[in-house]
Tab-separated table of C-alpha atoms in Angstrom:
chain	number	residue	atom	x	y	z
A	5	UNK	CA	16.715	-28.173	-13.046
A	6	UNK	CA	19.778	-26.723	-11.252
A	7	UNK	CA	21.628	-26.496	-14.621
A	8	UNK	CA	18.720	-24.589	-16.153
A	9	UNK	CA	18.706	-22.252	-13.168
A	10	UNK	CA	22.429	-21.554	-13.619
A	11	UNK	CA	21.828	-20.920	-17.322
A	12	UNK	CA	19.165	-18.377	-16.447
A	13	UNK	CA	21.507	-16.574	-14.060
A	14	UNK	CA	24.408	-16.575	-16.506
A	15	UNK	CA	22.312	-15.466	-19.464
A	16	UNK	CA	20.682	-12.614	-17.583
A	17	UNK	CA	23.942	-11.439	-16.049
A	18	UNK	CA	26.245	-11.727	-19.133
A	19	UNK	CA	24.720	-9.613	-21.898
A	20	UNK	CA	21.415	-11.452	-21.533
A	21	UNK	CA	19.565	-8.380	-20.281
A	22	UNK	CA	20.732	-6.481	-23.369
A	23	UNK	CA	19.320	-9.193	-25.649
A	24	UNK	CA	16.009	-9.225	-23.795
A	25	UNK	CA	15.710	-5.430	-24.005
A	26	UNK	CA	16.302	-5.510	-27.757
A	27	UNK	CA	13.685	-8.225	-28.290
A	28	UNK	CA	11.263	-6.305	-26.112
A	29	UNK	CA	11.894	-3.127	-28.093
A	30	UNK	CA	11.984	-4.470	-31.671
A	31	UNK	CA	9.999	-7.701	-31.462
A	32	UNK	CA	11.119	-10.937	-33.181
A	33	UNK	CA	14.676	-10.712	-34.559
A	34	UNK	CA	17.101	-13.073	-36.278
A	35	UNK	CA	20.483	-13.761	-34.711
A	36	UNK	CA	22.061	-11.633	-37.417
A	37	UNK	CA	19.780	-8.696	-36.617
A	38	UNK	CA	20.506	-9.067	-32.905
A	39	UNK	CA	24.223	-9.032	-33.669
A	40	UNK	CA	23.930	-5.800	-35.642
A	41	UNK	CA	21.894	-4.083	-32.919
A	42	UNK	CA	23.985	-5.303	-29.991
A	43	UNK	CA	27.467	-5.011	-31.447
A	44	UNK	CA	28.485	-8.329	-29.860
A	45	UNK	CA	30.883	-10.681	-31.582
A	46	UNK	CA	29.358	-13.643	-33.395
A	47	UNK	CA	30.784	-16.099	-30.858
A	48	UNK	CA	29.530	-14.194	-27.796
A	49	UNK	CA	26.143	-13.528	-29.382
A	50	UNK	CA	25.513	-17.169	-30.208
A	51	UNK	CA	26.557	-18.338	-26.756
A	52	UNK	CA	24.303	-15.790	-25.005
A	53	UNK	CA	21.353	-16.583	-27.267
A	54	UNK	CA	21.831	-20.318	-26.750
A	55	UNK	CA	21.765	-19.850	-22.994
A	56	UNK	CA	18.635	-17.699	-23.204
A	57	UNK	CA	16.897	-20.352	-25.292
A	58	UNK	CA	18.047	-23.178	-23.008
A	59	UNK	CA	16.807	-21.324	-19.929
A	60	UNK	CA	13.397	-20.663	-21.462
A	61	UNK	CA	13.728	-16.869	-21.614
A	62	UNK	CA	13.657	-16.819	-25.422
A	63	UNK	CA	11.982	-18.999	-28.049
A	64	UNK	CA	13.603	-19.691	-31.441
A	65	UNK	CA	11.139	-20.505	-34.223
A	66	UNK	CA	10.401	-19.922	-37.894
A	67	UNK	CA	7.400	-17.589	-38.219
A	68	UNK	CA	4.379	-19.106	-39.988
A	69	UNK	CA	4.248	-16.230	-42.483
A	70	UNK	CA	7.890	-16.611	-43.656
A	71	UNK	CA	7.995	-16.690	-47.516
A	72	UNK	CA	9.120	-20.027	-48.933
A	73	UNK	CA	12.604	-19.801	-50.442
A	74	UNK	CA	15.530	-22.098	-51.172
A	75	UNK	CA	17.491	-23.245	-48.156
A	76	UNK	CA	16.598	-23.262	-44.513
A	77	UNK	CA	14.523	-20.224	-43.450
A	78	UNK	CA	16.056	-17.968	-40.808
A	79	UNK	CA	14.813	-18.505	-37.288
A	80	UNK	CA	13.374	-15.571	-35.393
A	81	UNK	CA	14.036	-15.093	-31.705
A	82	UNK	CA	11.127	-13.947	-29.577
A	83	UNK	CA	10.557	-13.460	-25.871
A	84	UNK	CA	8.885	-16.410	-24.185
A	85	UNK	CA	5.544	-15.020	-22.923
A	86	UNK	CA	5.710	-17.433	-19.986
A	87	UNK	CA	9.210	-16.332	-18.957
A	88	UNK	CA	10.005	-13.405	-16.706
A	89	UNK	CA	7.109	-14.327	-14.474
A	90	UNK	CA	7.335	-14.144	-10.745
A	91	UNK	CA	5.249	-16.233	-8.400
A	92	UNK	CA	3.836	-15.087	-5.093
A	93	UNK	CA	2.609	-17.706	-2.649
A	94	UNK	CA	0.743	-16.999	0.570
A	95	UNK	CA	0.773	-19.910	3.004
A	96	UNK	CA	-2.127	-18.840	5.192
A	97	UNK	CA	-3.521	-20.653	8.189
A	98	UNK	CA	-6.348	-22.273	6.252
A	99	UNK	CA	-5.526	-21.785	2.573
A	100	UNK	CA	-2.756	-21.532	0.024
A	101	UNK	CA	-3.058	-18.598	-2.377
A	102	UNK	CA	-0.888	-18.203	-5.455
A	103	UNK	CA	-0.419	-15.371	-7.937
A	104	UNK	CA	1.611	-15.336	-11.137
A	105	UNK	CA	2.694	-11.912	-12.341
A	106	UNK	CA	3.679	-11.649	-15.985
A	107	UNK	CA	6.059	-8.781	-16.402
A	108	UNK	CA	9.617	-7.656	-15.982
A	109	UNK	CA	11.694	-5.732	-13.487
A	110	UNK	CA	10.982	-2.409	-15.169
A	111	UNK	CA	7.248	-3.002	-15.250
A	112	UNK	CA	7.096	-3.832	-11.556
A	113	UNK	CA	9.260	-0.852	-10.653
A	114	UNK	CA	6.927	1.447	-12.546
A	115	UNK	CA	3.966	-0.178	-10.813
A	116	UNK	CA	2.426	-0.259	-14.262
A	117	UNK	CA	1.213	-3.844	-14.577
A	118	UNK	CA	-2.287	-4.228	-15.919
A	119	UNK	CA	-4.783	-6.441	-14.118
A	120	UNK	CA	-4.689	-9.041	-16.883
A	121	UNK	CA	-0.976	-9.517	-16.198
A	122	UNK	CA	-1.880	-11.039	-12.835
A	123	UNK	CA	-3.510	-14.449	-12.436
A	124	UNK	CA	-4.606	-15.939	-9.124
A	125	UNK	CA	-5.666	-19.267	-7.643
A	126	UNK	CA	-6.350	-20.568	-4.148
A	127	UNK	CA	-7.243	-23.746	-2.293
A	128	UNK	CA	-8.433	-24.211	1.281
A	129	UNK	CA	-6.889	-26.786	3.596
A	130	UNK	CA	-7.032	-27.879	7.224
A	131	UNK	CA	-5.187	-25.631	9.715
A	132	UNK	CA	-3.184	-28.730	10.686
A	133	UNK	CA	-2.029	-29.471	7.126
A	134	UNK	CA	1.657	-30.388	7.009
A	135	UNK	CA	4.148	-28.274	5.077
A	136	UNK	CA	4.926	-30.818	2.351
A	137	UNK	CA	1.188	-31.025	1.645
A	138	UNK	CA	0.902	-27.240	1.485
A	139	UNK	CA	3.760	-27.052	-1.000
A	140	UNK	CA	2.117	-29.739	-3.143
A	141	UNK	CA	-1.040	-27.597	-3.172
A	142	UNK	CA	1.006	-24.555	-4.190
A	143	UNK	CA	2.672	-26.438	-7.032
A	144	UNK	CA	-0.704	-27.686	-8.267
A	145	UNK	CA	-2.175	-24.168	-8.162
A	146	UNK	CA	0.748	-22.792	-10.153
A	147	UNK	CA	-0.020	-25.320	-12.861
A	148	UNK	CA	-3.627	-24.155	-13.065
A	149	UNK	CA	-2.592	-20.540	-13.651
A	150	UNK	CA	-0.981	-21.236	-17.026
A	151	UNK	CA	-2.659	-24.444	-18.120
A	152	UNK	CA	0.500	-26.328	-17.207
A	153	UNK	CA	2.619	-24.351	-19.708
A	154	UNK	CA	4.706	-22.427	-17.174
A	155	UNK	CA	8.388	-23.422	-17.302
A	156	UNK	CA	9.633	-23.303	-13.745
A	157	UNK	CA	13.234	-22.912	-14.869
A	158	UNK	CA	12.277	-19.659	-16.602
A	159	UNK	CA	10.896	-18.087	-13.453
A	160	UNK	CA	12.507	-14.978	-12.010
A	161	UNK	CA	11.788	-16.283	-8.527
A	162	UNK	CA	9.189	-17.154	-5.914
A	163	UNK	CA	8.118	-14.838	-3.126
A	164	UNK	CA	6.539	-16.455	-0.075
A	165	UNK	CA	4.279	-14.943	2.559
A	166	UNK	CA	4.054	-16.665	5.924
A	167	UNK	CA	1.712	-15.823	8.756
A	168	UNK	CA	3.661	-15.142	11.901
A	169	UNK	CA	5.532	-14.893	14.035
A	170	UNK	CA	3.338	-16.841	16.479
A	171	UNK	CA	5.277	-20.007	17.283
A	172	UNK	CA	2.140	-22.061	17.907
A	173	UNK	CA	1.049	-21.635	14.289
A	174	UNK	CA	1.545	-24.296	11.624
A	175	UNK	CA	3.011	-21.444	9.575
A	176	UNK	CA	5.803	-20.961	12.127
A	177	UNK	CA	8.538	-22.548	10.065
A	178	UNK	CA	12.302	-22.395	9.868
A	179	UNK	CA	12.828	-20.484	6.651
A	180	UNK	CA	16.020	-22.336	5.719
A	181	UNK	CA	14.158	-25.630	5.704
A	182	UNK	CA	11.271	-24.026	3.859
A	183	UNK	CA	13.743	-22.717	1.257
A	184	UNK	CA	15.062	-26.232	0.737
A	185	UNK	CA	11.587	-27.630	0.185
A	186	UNK	CA	10.501	-24.749	-2.051
A	187	UNK	CA	13.740	-24.807	-4.003
A	188	UNK	CA	13.453	-28.509	-4.683
A	189	UNK	CA	9.892	-28.046	-5.870
A	190	UNK	CA	10.316	-24.848	-7.910
A	191	UNK	CA	14.035	-24.788	-8.764
A	192	UNK	CA	14.536	-21.040	-8.298
A	193	UNK	CA	15.400	-18.425	-5.686
A	194	UNK	CA	12.962	-17.976	-2.822
A	195	UNK	CA	12.311	-14.905	-0.681
A	196	UNK	CA	10.208	-14.862	2.472
A	197	UNK	CA	8.490	-12.245	4.577
A	198	UNK	CA	5.630	-11.761	6.991
A	199	UNK	CA	2.186	-11.911	5.368
A	200	UNK	CA	0.935	-8.630	6.850
A	201	UNK	CA	4.041	-6.801	5.650
A	202	UNK	CA	3.626	-8.213	2.174
A	203	UNK	CA	-0.049	-7.232	2.100
A	204	UNK	CA	1.101	-3.686	2.903
A	205	UNK	CA	3.572	-3.808	0.031
A	206	UNK	CA	0.886	-5.042	-2.368
A	207	UNK	CA	-1.495	-2.261	-1.349
A	208	UNK	CA	1.302	0.202	-2.110
A	209	UNK	CA	1.985	-1.291	-5.535
A	210	UNK	CA	-1.515	-2.150	-6.759
A	211	UNK	CA	-4.071	-1.271	-4.105
A	212	UNK	CA	-5.451	1.472	-1.889
A	213	UNK	CA	-2.075	3.216	-1.450
A	214	UNK	CA	-0.903	2.978	-5.052
A	215	UNK	CA	1.555	5.757	-5.793
A	216	UNK	CA	2.178	6.526	-2.107
A	217	UNK	CA	5.657	6.087	-0.643
A	218	UNK	CA	4.991	6.371	3.088
A	219	UNK	CA	2.217	3.999	4.116
A	220	UNK	CA	1.005	2.707	7.477
A	221	UNK	CA	-0.899	-0.548	7.082
A	222	UNK	CA	-2.958	-2.328	9.734
A	223	UNK	CA	-4.589	-5.713	9.191
A	224	UNK	CA	-7.492	-6.638	11.464
A	225	UNK	CA	-7.475	-10.383	11.050
A	226	UNK	CA	-6.065	-13.361	12.968
A	227	UNK	CA	-3.593	-12.176	14.041
A	228	UNK	CA	-3.722	-8.371	14.035
A	229	UNK	CA	-0.565	-7.141	12.350
A	230	UNK	CA	0.717	-4.452	10.093
A	231	UNK	CA	3.634	-2.750	8.467
A	232	UNK	CA	5.269	0.516	7.584
A	233	UNK	CA	6.358	1.279	4.042
A	234	UNK	CA	8.860	4.139	4.190
A	235	UNK	CA	10.140	5.776	1.049
A	236	UNK	CA	8.602	2.929	-0.961
A	237	UNK	CA	10.545	0.265	0.970
A	238	UNK	CA	9.270	-2.087	3.655
A	239	UNK	CA	10.578	-1.308	7.124
A	240	UNK	CA	11.495	-4.578	8.854
A	241	UNK	CA	13.236	-3.459	12.024
A	242	UNK	CA	16.569	-4.496	13.511
A	243	UNK	CA	15.529	-8.145	13.883
A	244	UNK	CA	12.797	-8.435	11.254
A	245	UNK	CA	9.881	-8.209	13.699
A	246	UNK	CA	8.446	-4.779	12.978
A	247	UNK	CA	4.701	-4.388	12.546
A	248	UNK	CA	3.522	-6.133	15.730
A	249	UNK	CA	0.763	-3.553	16.094
A	250	UNK	CA	-1.585	-6.170	17.510
A	251	UNK	CA	0.395	-6.136	20.746
A	252	UNK	CA	0.071	-2.433	21.449
A	253	UNK	CA	-2.100	-1.943	24.529
A	254	UNK	CA	-5.557	-0.779	23.503
A	255	UNK	CA	-7.524	-1.479	26.702
A	256	UNK	CA	-5.410	-1.285	29.898
A	257	UNK	CA	-6.332	-4.102	32.263
A	258	UNK	CA	-8.298	-5.821	29.500
A	259	UNK	CA	-8.402	-9.443	28.413
A	260	UNK	CA	-5.179	-11.491	28.519
A	261	UNK	CA	-3.289	-11.842	25.253
A	262	UNK	CA	-1.257	-14.883	24.138
A	263	UNK	CA	1.811	-12.631	24.131
A	264	UNK	CA	1.548	-12.352	27.925
A	265	UNK	CA	0.134	-8.838	27.959
A	266	UNK	CA	-3.333	-7.579	28.748
A	267	UNK	CA	-5.722	-5.560	26.637
A	268	UNK	CA	-3.609	-5.751	23.455
A	269	UNK	CA	-5.277	-4.617	20.246
A	270	UNK	CA	-5.338	-8.297	19.298
A	271	UNK	CA	-7.818	-8.959	22.142
A	272	UNK	CA	-10.364	-6.400	20.942
A	273	UNK	CA	-9.954	-6.023	17.179
A	274	UNK	CA	-8.909	-9.396	15.741
A	275	UNK	CA	-11.493	-11.320	13.742
A	276	UNK	CA	-11.861	-13.867	16.549
A	277	UNK	CA	-12.210	-11.168	19.208
A	278	UNK	CA	-14.977	-9.412	17.271
A	279	UNK	CA	-16.820	-12.672	16.642
A	280	UNK	CA	-16.641	-13.647	20.314
A	281	UNK	CA	-17.751	-10.183	21.360
A	282	UNK	CA	-20.806	-10.489	19.143
A	283	UNK	CA	-21.733	-14.015	20.205
A	284	UNK	CA	-19.602	-16.943	21.417
A	285	UNK	CA	-19.521	-19.524	18.654
A	286	UNK	CA	-20.439	-17.080	15.895
A	287	UNK	CA	-18.577	-17.364	12.613
A	288	UNK	CA	-17.712	-14.821	9.949
A	289	UNK	CA	-20.863	-15.280	7.813
A	290	UNK	CA	-23.012	-14.894	10.968
A	291	UNK	CA	-21.586	-11.491	11.813
A	292	UNK	CA	-21.534	-10.279	8.207
A	293	UNK	CA	-25.204	-11.257	7.839
A	294	UNK	CA	-26.069	-9.501	11.106
A	295	UNK	CA	-24.340	-6.337	9.894
A	296	UNK	CA	-26.260	-6.501	6.634
A	297	UNK	CA	-29.583	-6.825	8.473
A	298	UNK	CA	-28.820	-3.807	10.665
A	299	UNK	CA	-28.427	-5.752	13.928
A	300	UNK	CA	-27.542	-3.084	16.560
A	301	UNK	CA	-25.405	-5.537	18.554
A	302	UNK	CA	-23.305	-6.379	15.497
A	303	UNK	CA	-22.723	-2.740	14.656
A	304	UNK	CA	-21.846	-2.001	18.289
A	305	UNK	CA	-19.110	-4.655	18.156
A	306	UNK	CA	-17.477	-3.079	15.105
A	307	UNK	CA	-17.923	0.425	16.510
A	308	UNK	CA	-16.111	-0.537	19.725
A	309	UNK	CA	-13.315	-2.272	17.856
A	310	UNK	CA	-12.953	0.697	15.501
A	311	UNK	CA	-12.623	3.069	18.450
A	312	UNK	CA	-9.716	1.079	19.875
A	313	UNK	CA	-8.117	0.772	16.440
A	314	UNK	CA	-8.388	4.499	15.803
A	315	UNK	CA	-6.684	5.366	19.079
A	316	UNK	CA	-3.807	2.973	18.467
A	317	UNK	CA	-3.388	4.234	14.906
A	318	UNK	CA	-3.336	7.836	16.132
A	319	UNK	CA	-0.313	7.090	18.302
A	320	UNK	CA	1.447	5.444	15.390
A	321	UNK	CA	0.600	8.302	13.028
A	322	UNK	CA	1.870	10.891	15.495
A	323	UNK	CA	5.158	8.996	15.785
A	324	UNK	CA	5.674	7.996	12.149
A	325	UNK	CA	3.777	10.571	10.030
A	326	UNK	CA	2.748	8.387	7.092
A	327	UNK	CA	1.101	9.878	4.043
A	328	UNK	CA	-1.757	7.386	4.164
A	329	UNK	CA	-3.246	4.794	6.520
A	330	UNK	CA	-4.681	1.610	5.009
A	331	UNK	CA	-6.795	-0.775	7.078
A	332	UNK	CA	-7.364	-4.353	5.931
A	333	UNK	CA	-9.195	-7.364	7.297
A	334	UNK	CA	-12.395	-9.326	6.906
A	335	UNK	CA	-14.734	-6.621	8.193
A	336	UNK	CA	-13.451	-3.446	6.536
A	337	UNK	CA	-15.762	-3.948	3.544
A	338	UNK	CA	-18.702	-5.432	5.478
A	339	UNK	CA	-20.294	-2.039	5.911
A	340	UNK	CA	-19.233	1.481	6.891
A	341	UNK	CA	-19.426	1.066	10.667
A	342	UNK	CA	-15.886	-0.103	11.333
A	343	UNK	CA	-14.085	2.342	9.053
A	344	UNK	CA	-16.240	5.264	10.163
A	345	UNK	CA	-15.316	4.559	13.773
A	346	UNK	CA	-11.629	4.157	12.906
A	347	UNK	CA	-11.529	7.438	10.968
A	348	UNK	CA	-13.393	9.396	13.622
A	349	UNK	CA	-11.184	8.287	16.492
A	350	UNK	CA	-7.966	8.483	14.491
A	351	UNK	CA	-8.516	12.001	13.215
A	352	UNK	CA	-9.680	13.178	16.619
A	353	UNK	CA	-6.387	12.113	18.198
A	354	UNK	CA	-3.824	12.971	15.536
A	355	UNK	CA	-1.747	16.039	16.336
A	356	UNK	CA	-2.750	18.715	13.868
A	357	UNK	CA	-0.362	20.945	11.954
A	358	UNK	CA	-1.515	23.939	9.953
A	359	UNK	CA	0.538	23.061	6.881
A	360	UNK	CA	-0.103	19.306	7.007
A	361	UNK	CA	-2.631	17.980	4.460
A	362	UNK	CA	-5.572	15.955	5.688
A	363	UNK	CA	-4.499	12.387	6.485
A	364	UNK	CA	-5.784	9.813	4.007
A	365	UNK	CA	-7.467	6.775	5.610
A	366	UNK	CA	-8.646	4.050	3.262
A	367	UNK	CA	-9.831	0.440	3.418
A	368	UNK	CA	-7.583	-2.129	1.745
A	369	UNK	CA	-8.571	-3.056	-1.812
A	370	UNK	CA	-6.841	-6.317	-2.679
A	371	UNK	CA	-8.681	-8.778	-0.449
A	372	UNK	CA	-7.526	-12.345	0.120
A	373	UNK	CA	-4.681	-12.290	-2.409
A	374	UNK	CA	-2.927	-9.204	-1.017
A	375	UNK	CA	-0.142	-11.119	0.732
A	376	UNK	CA	0.523	-13.318	-2.317
A	377	UNK	CA	0.700	-10.233	-4.534
A	378	UNK	CA	3.090	-8.623	-2.080
A	379	UNK	CA	5.200	-11.778	-2.141
A	380	UNK	CA	5.481	-11.482	-5.924
A	381	UNK	CA	6.540	-7.835	-5.812
A	382	UNK	CA	8.979	-8.655	-2.985
A	383	UNK	CA	11.335	-10.120	-5.577
A	384	UNK	CA	12.270	-6.638	-6.776
A	385	UNK	CA	12.180	-4.926	-3.406
A	386	UNK	CA	15.412	-3.561	-1.988
A	387	UNK	CA	16.154	-4.233	1.647
A	388	UNK	CA	16.946	-7.129	3.907
A	389	UNK	CA	14.117	-9.555	3.365
A	390	UNK	CA	15.324	-13.115	3.905
A	391	UNK	CA	16.463	-14.633	0.626
A	392	UNK	CA	17.231	-18.297	0.135
A	393	UNK	CA	18.201	-20.354	-2.885
A	394	UNK	CA	19.083	-23.965	-3.459
A	395	UNK	CA	22.794	-24.536	-3.059
A	396	UNK	CA	25.384	-25.885	-0.615
A	397	UNK	CA	24.401	-26.997	2.837
A	398	UNK	CA	20.936	-28.322	2.056
A	399	UNK	CA	21.399	-31.379	4.236
A	400	UNK	CA	22.482	-29.244	7.182
A	401	UNK	CA	19.502	-26.943	6.658
A	402	UNK	CA	17.136	-29.877	6.792
A	403	UNK	CA	18.772	-31.276	9.908
A	404	UNK	CA	18.662	-27.915	11.663
A	405	UNK	CA	15.239	-26.957	10.402
A	406	UNK	CA	12.780	-27.766	13.164
A	407	UNK	CA	10.214	-27.833	10.372
A	408	UNK	CA	6.866	-28.712	11.860
A	409	UNK	CA	3.146	-28.157	11.812
A	410	UNK	CA	0.852	-28.408	14.816
């Protein structure tokens, strides 16, 4: 596996991209035709093509419709439809979600992938599931996406979303150790980021904020988090901890928060907080059903939470001036109450400017697979997202990892 990974890197970096562009442009070509189009010497051409074939980027085969003649028929080179994929994996608190995106760098940059270029799979697990077990689930899900035909050594990489940064979560993991485990399992480069930030990125690429470059995203889940996309690039902050919107004070003197504060947005607008406010012991289906039946108490819970959310968002909008605000979470599509309250309070508190267009406020569109989709698109994002690959120092990384699950 490591040799195949090195072949992929070499082939893509040494004339390989030129070969792939030609095959993408002209379709199946013989080696001779590739040589004429590329201008490479015979020796260089054959070495590059061999590496591309060995790494799984290109398939060499005789087309079925080749006329029968004397001698050996010329092989045609064609792009491997399973190569060039990127994987996005979201290691959530209670489920692993995986997406495979079939496309190339240019396609992702243009944000032009069609829906059928994206395949998804997920599997629930216990919140106490250990990390090796979660990675086994992820590997199994990847196999289901392509009927077991996906060549891992032909992957462009794996993006990983982790819920955080709460240290009491099973998802609180040393990323170096995680990179070792993921690299051993998938044999390719691995990039990590916070799940809420990656959901924001996905909404910018494929979802509610598609085409927008300055996006404020808030996720009302467990935990409450968010992100800022500025100029089309995720903002991560000086130490990679930006987006902790759940710990902005929403209700001074309110309920204690695990962060040590009081009245944080987390305490009034997280999924757990809304469920407890409706009825202690209630679960998500209970509250969704109550909203659907018109239960006044259920709607009052979402209205109150939306009011707090709108006020917090107004402060952020006044400071950051995004072009659009996207709100995600389990309850944003459970009826209009929450989003109506958010919009009303937000727009009432945003500083108005005569020349400023009306602020766009939309619910998230991508649902449960948003973070996994963002993890896939992370592989072509500029910036300082942590990036790890299998290489020297693996033993030290394992020893220093602190890898654990509660």
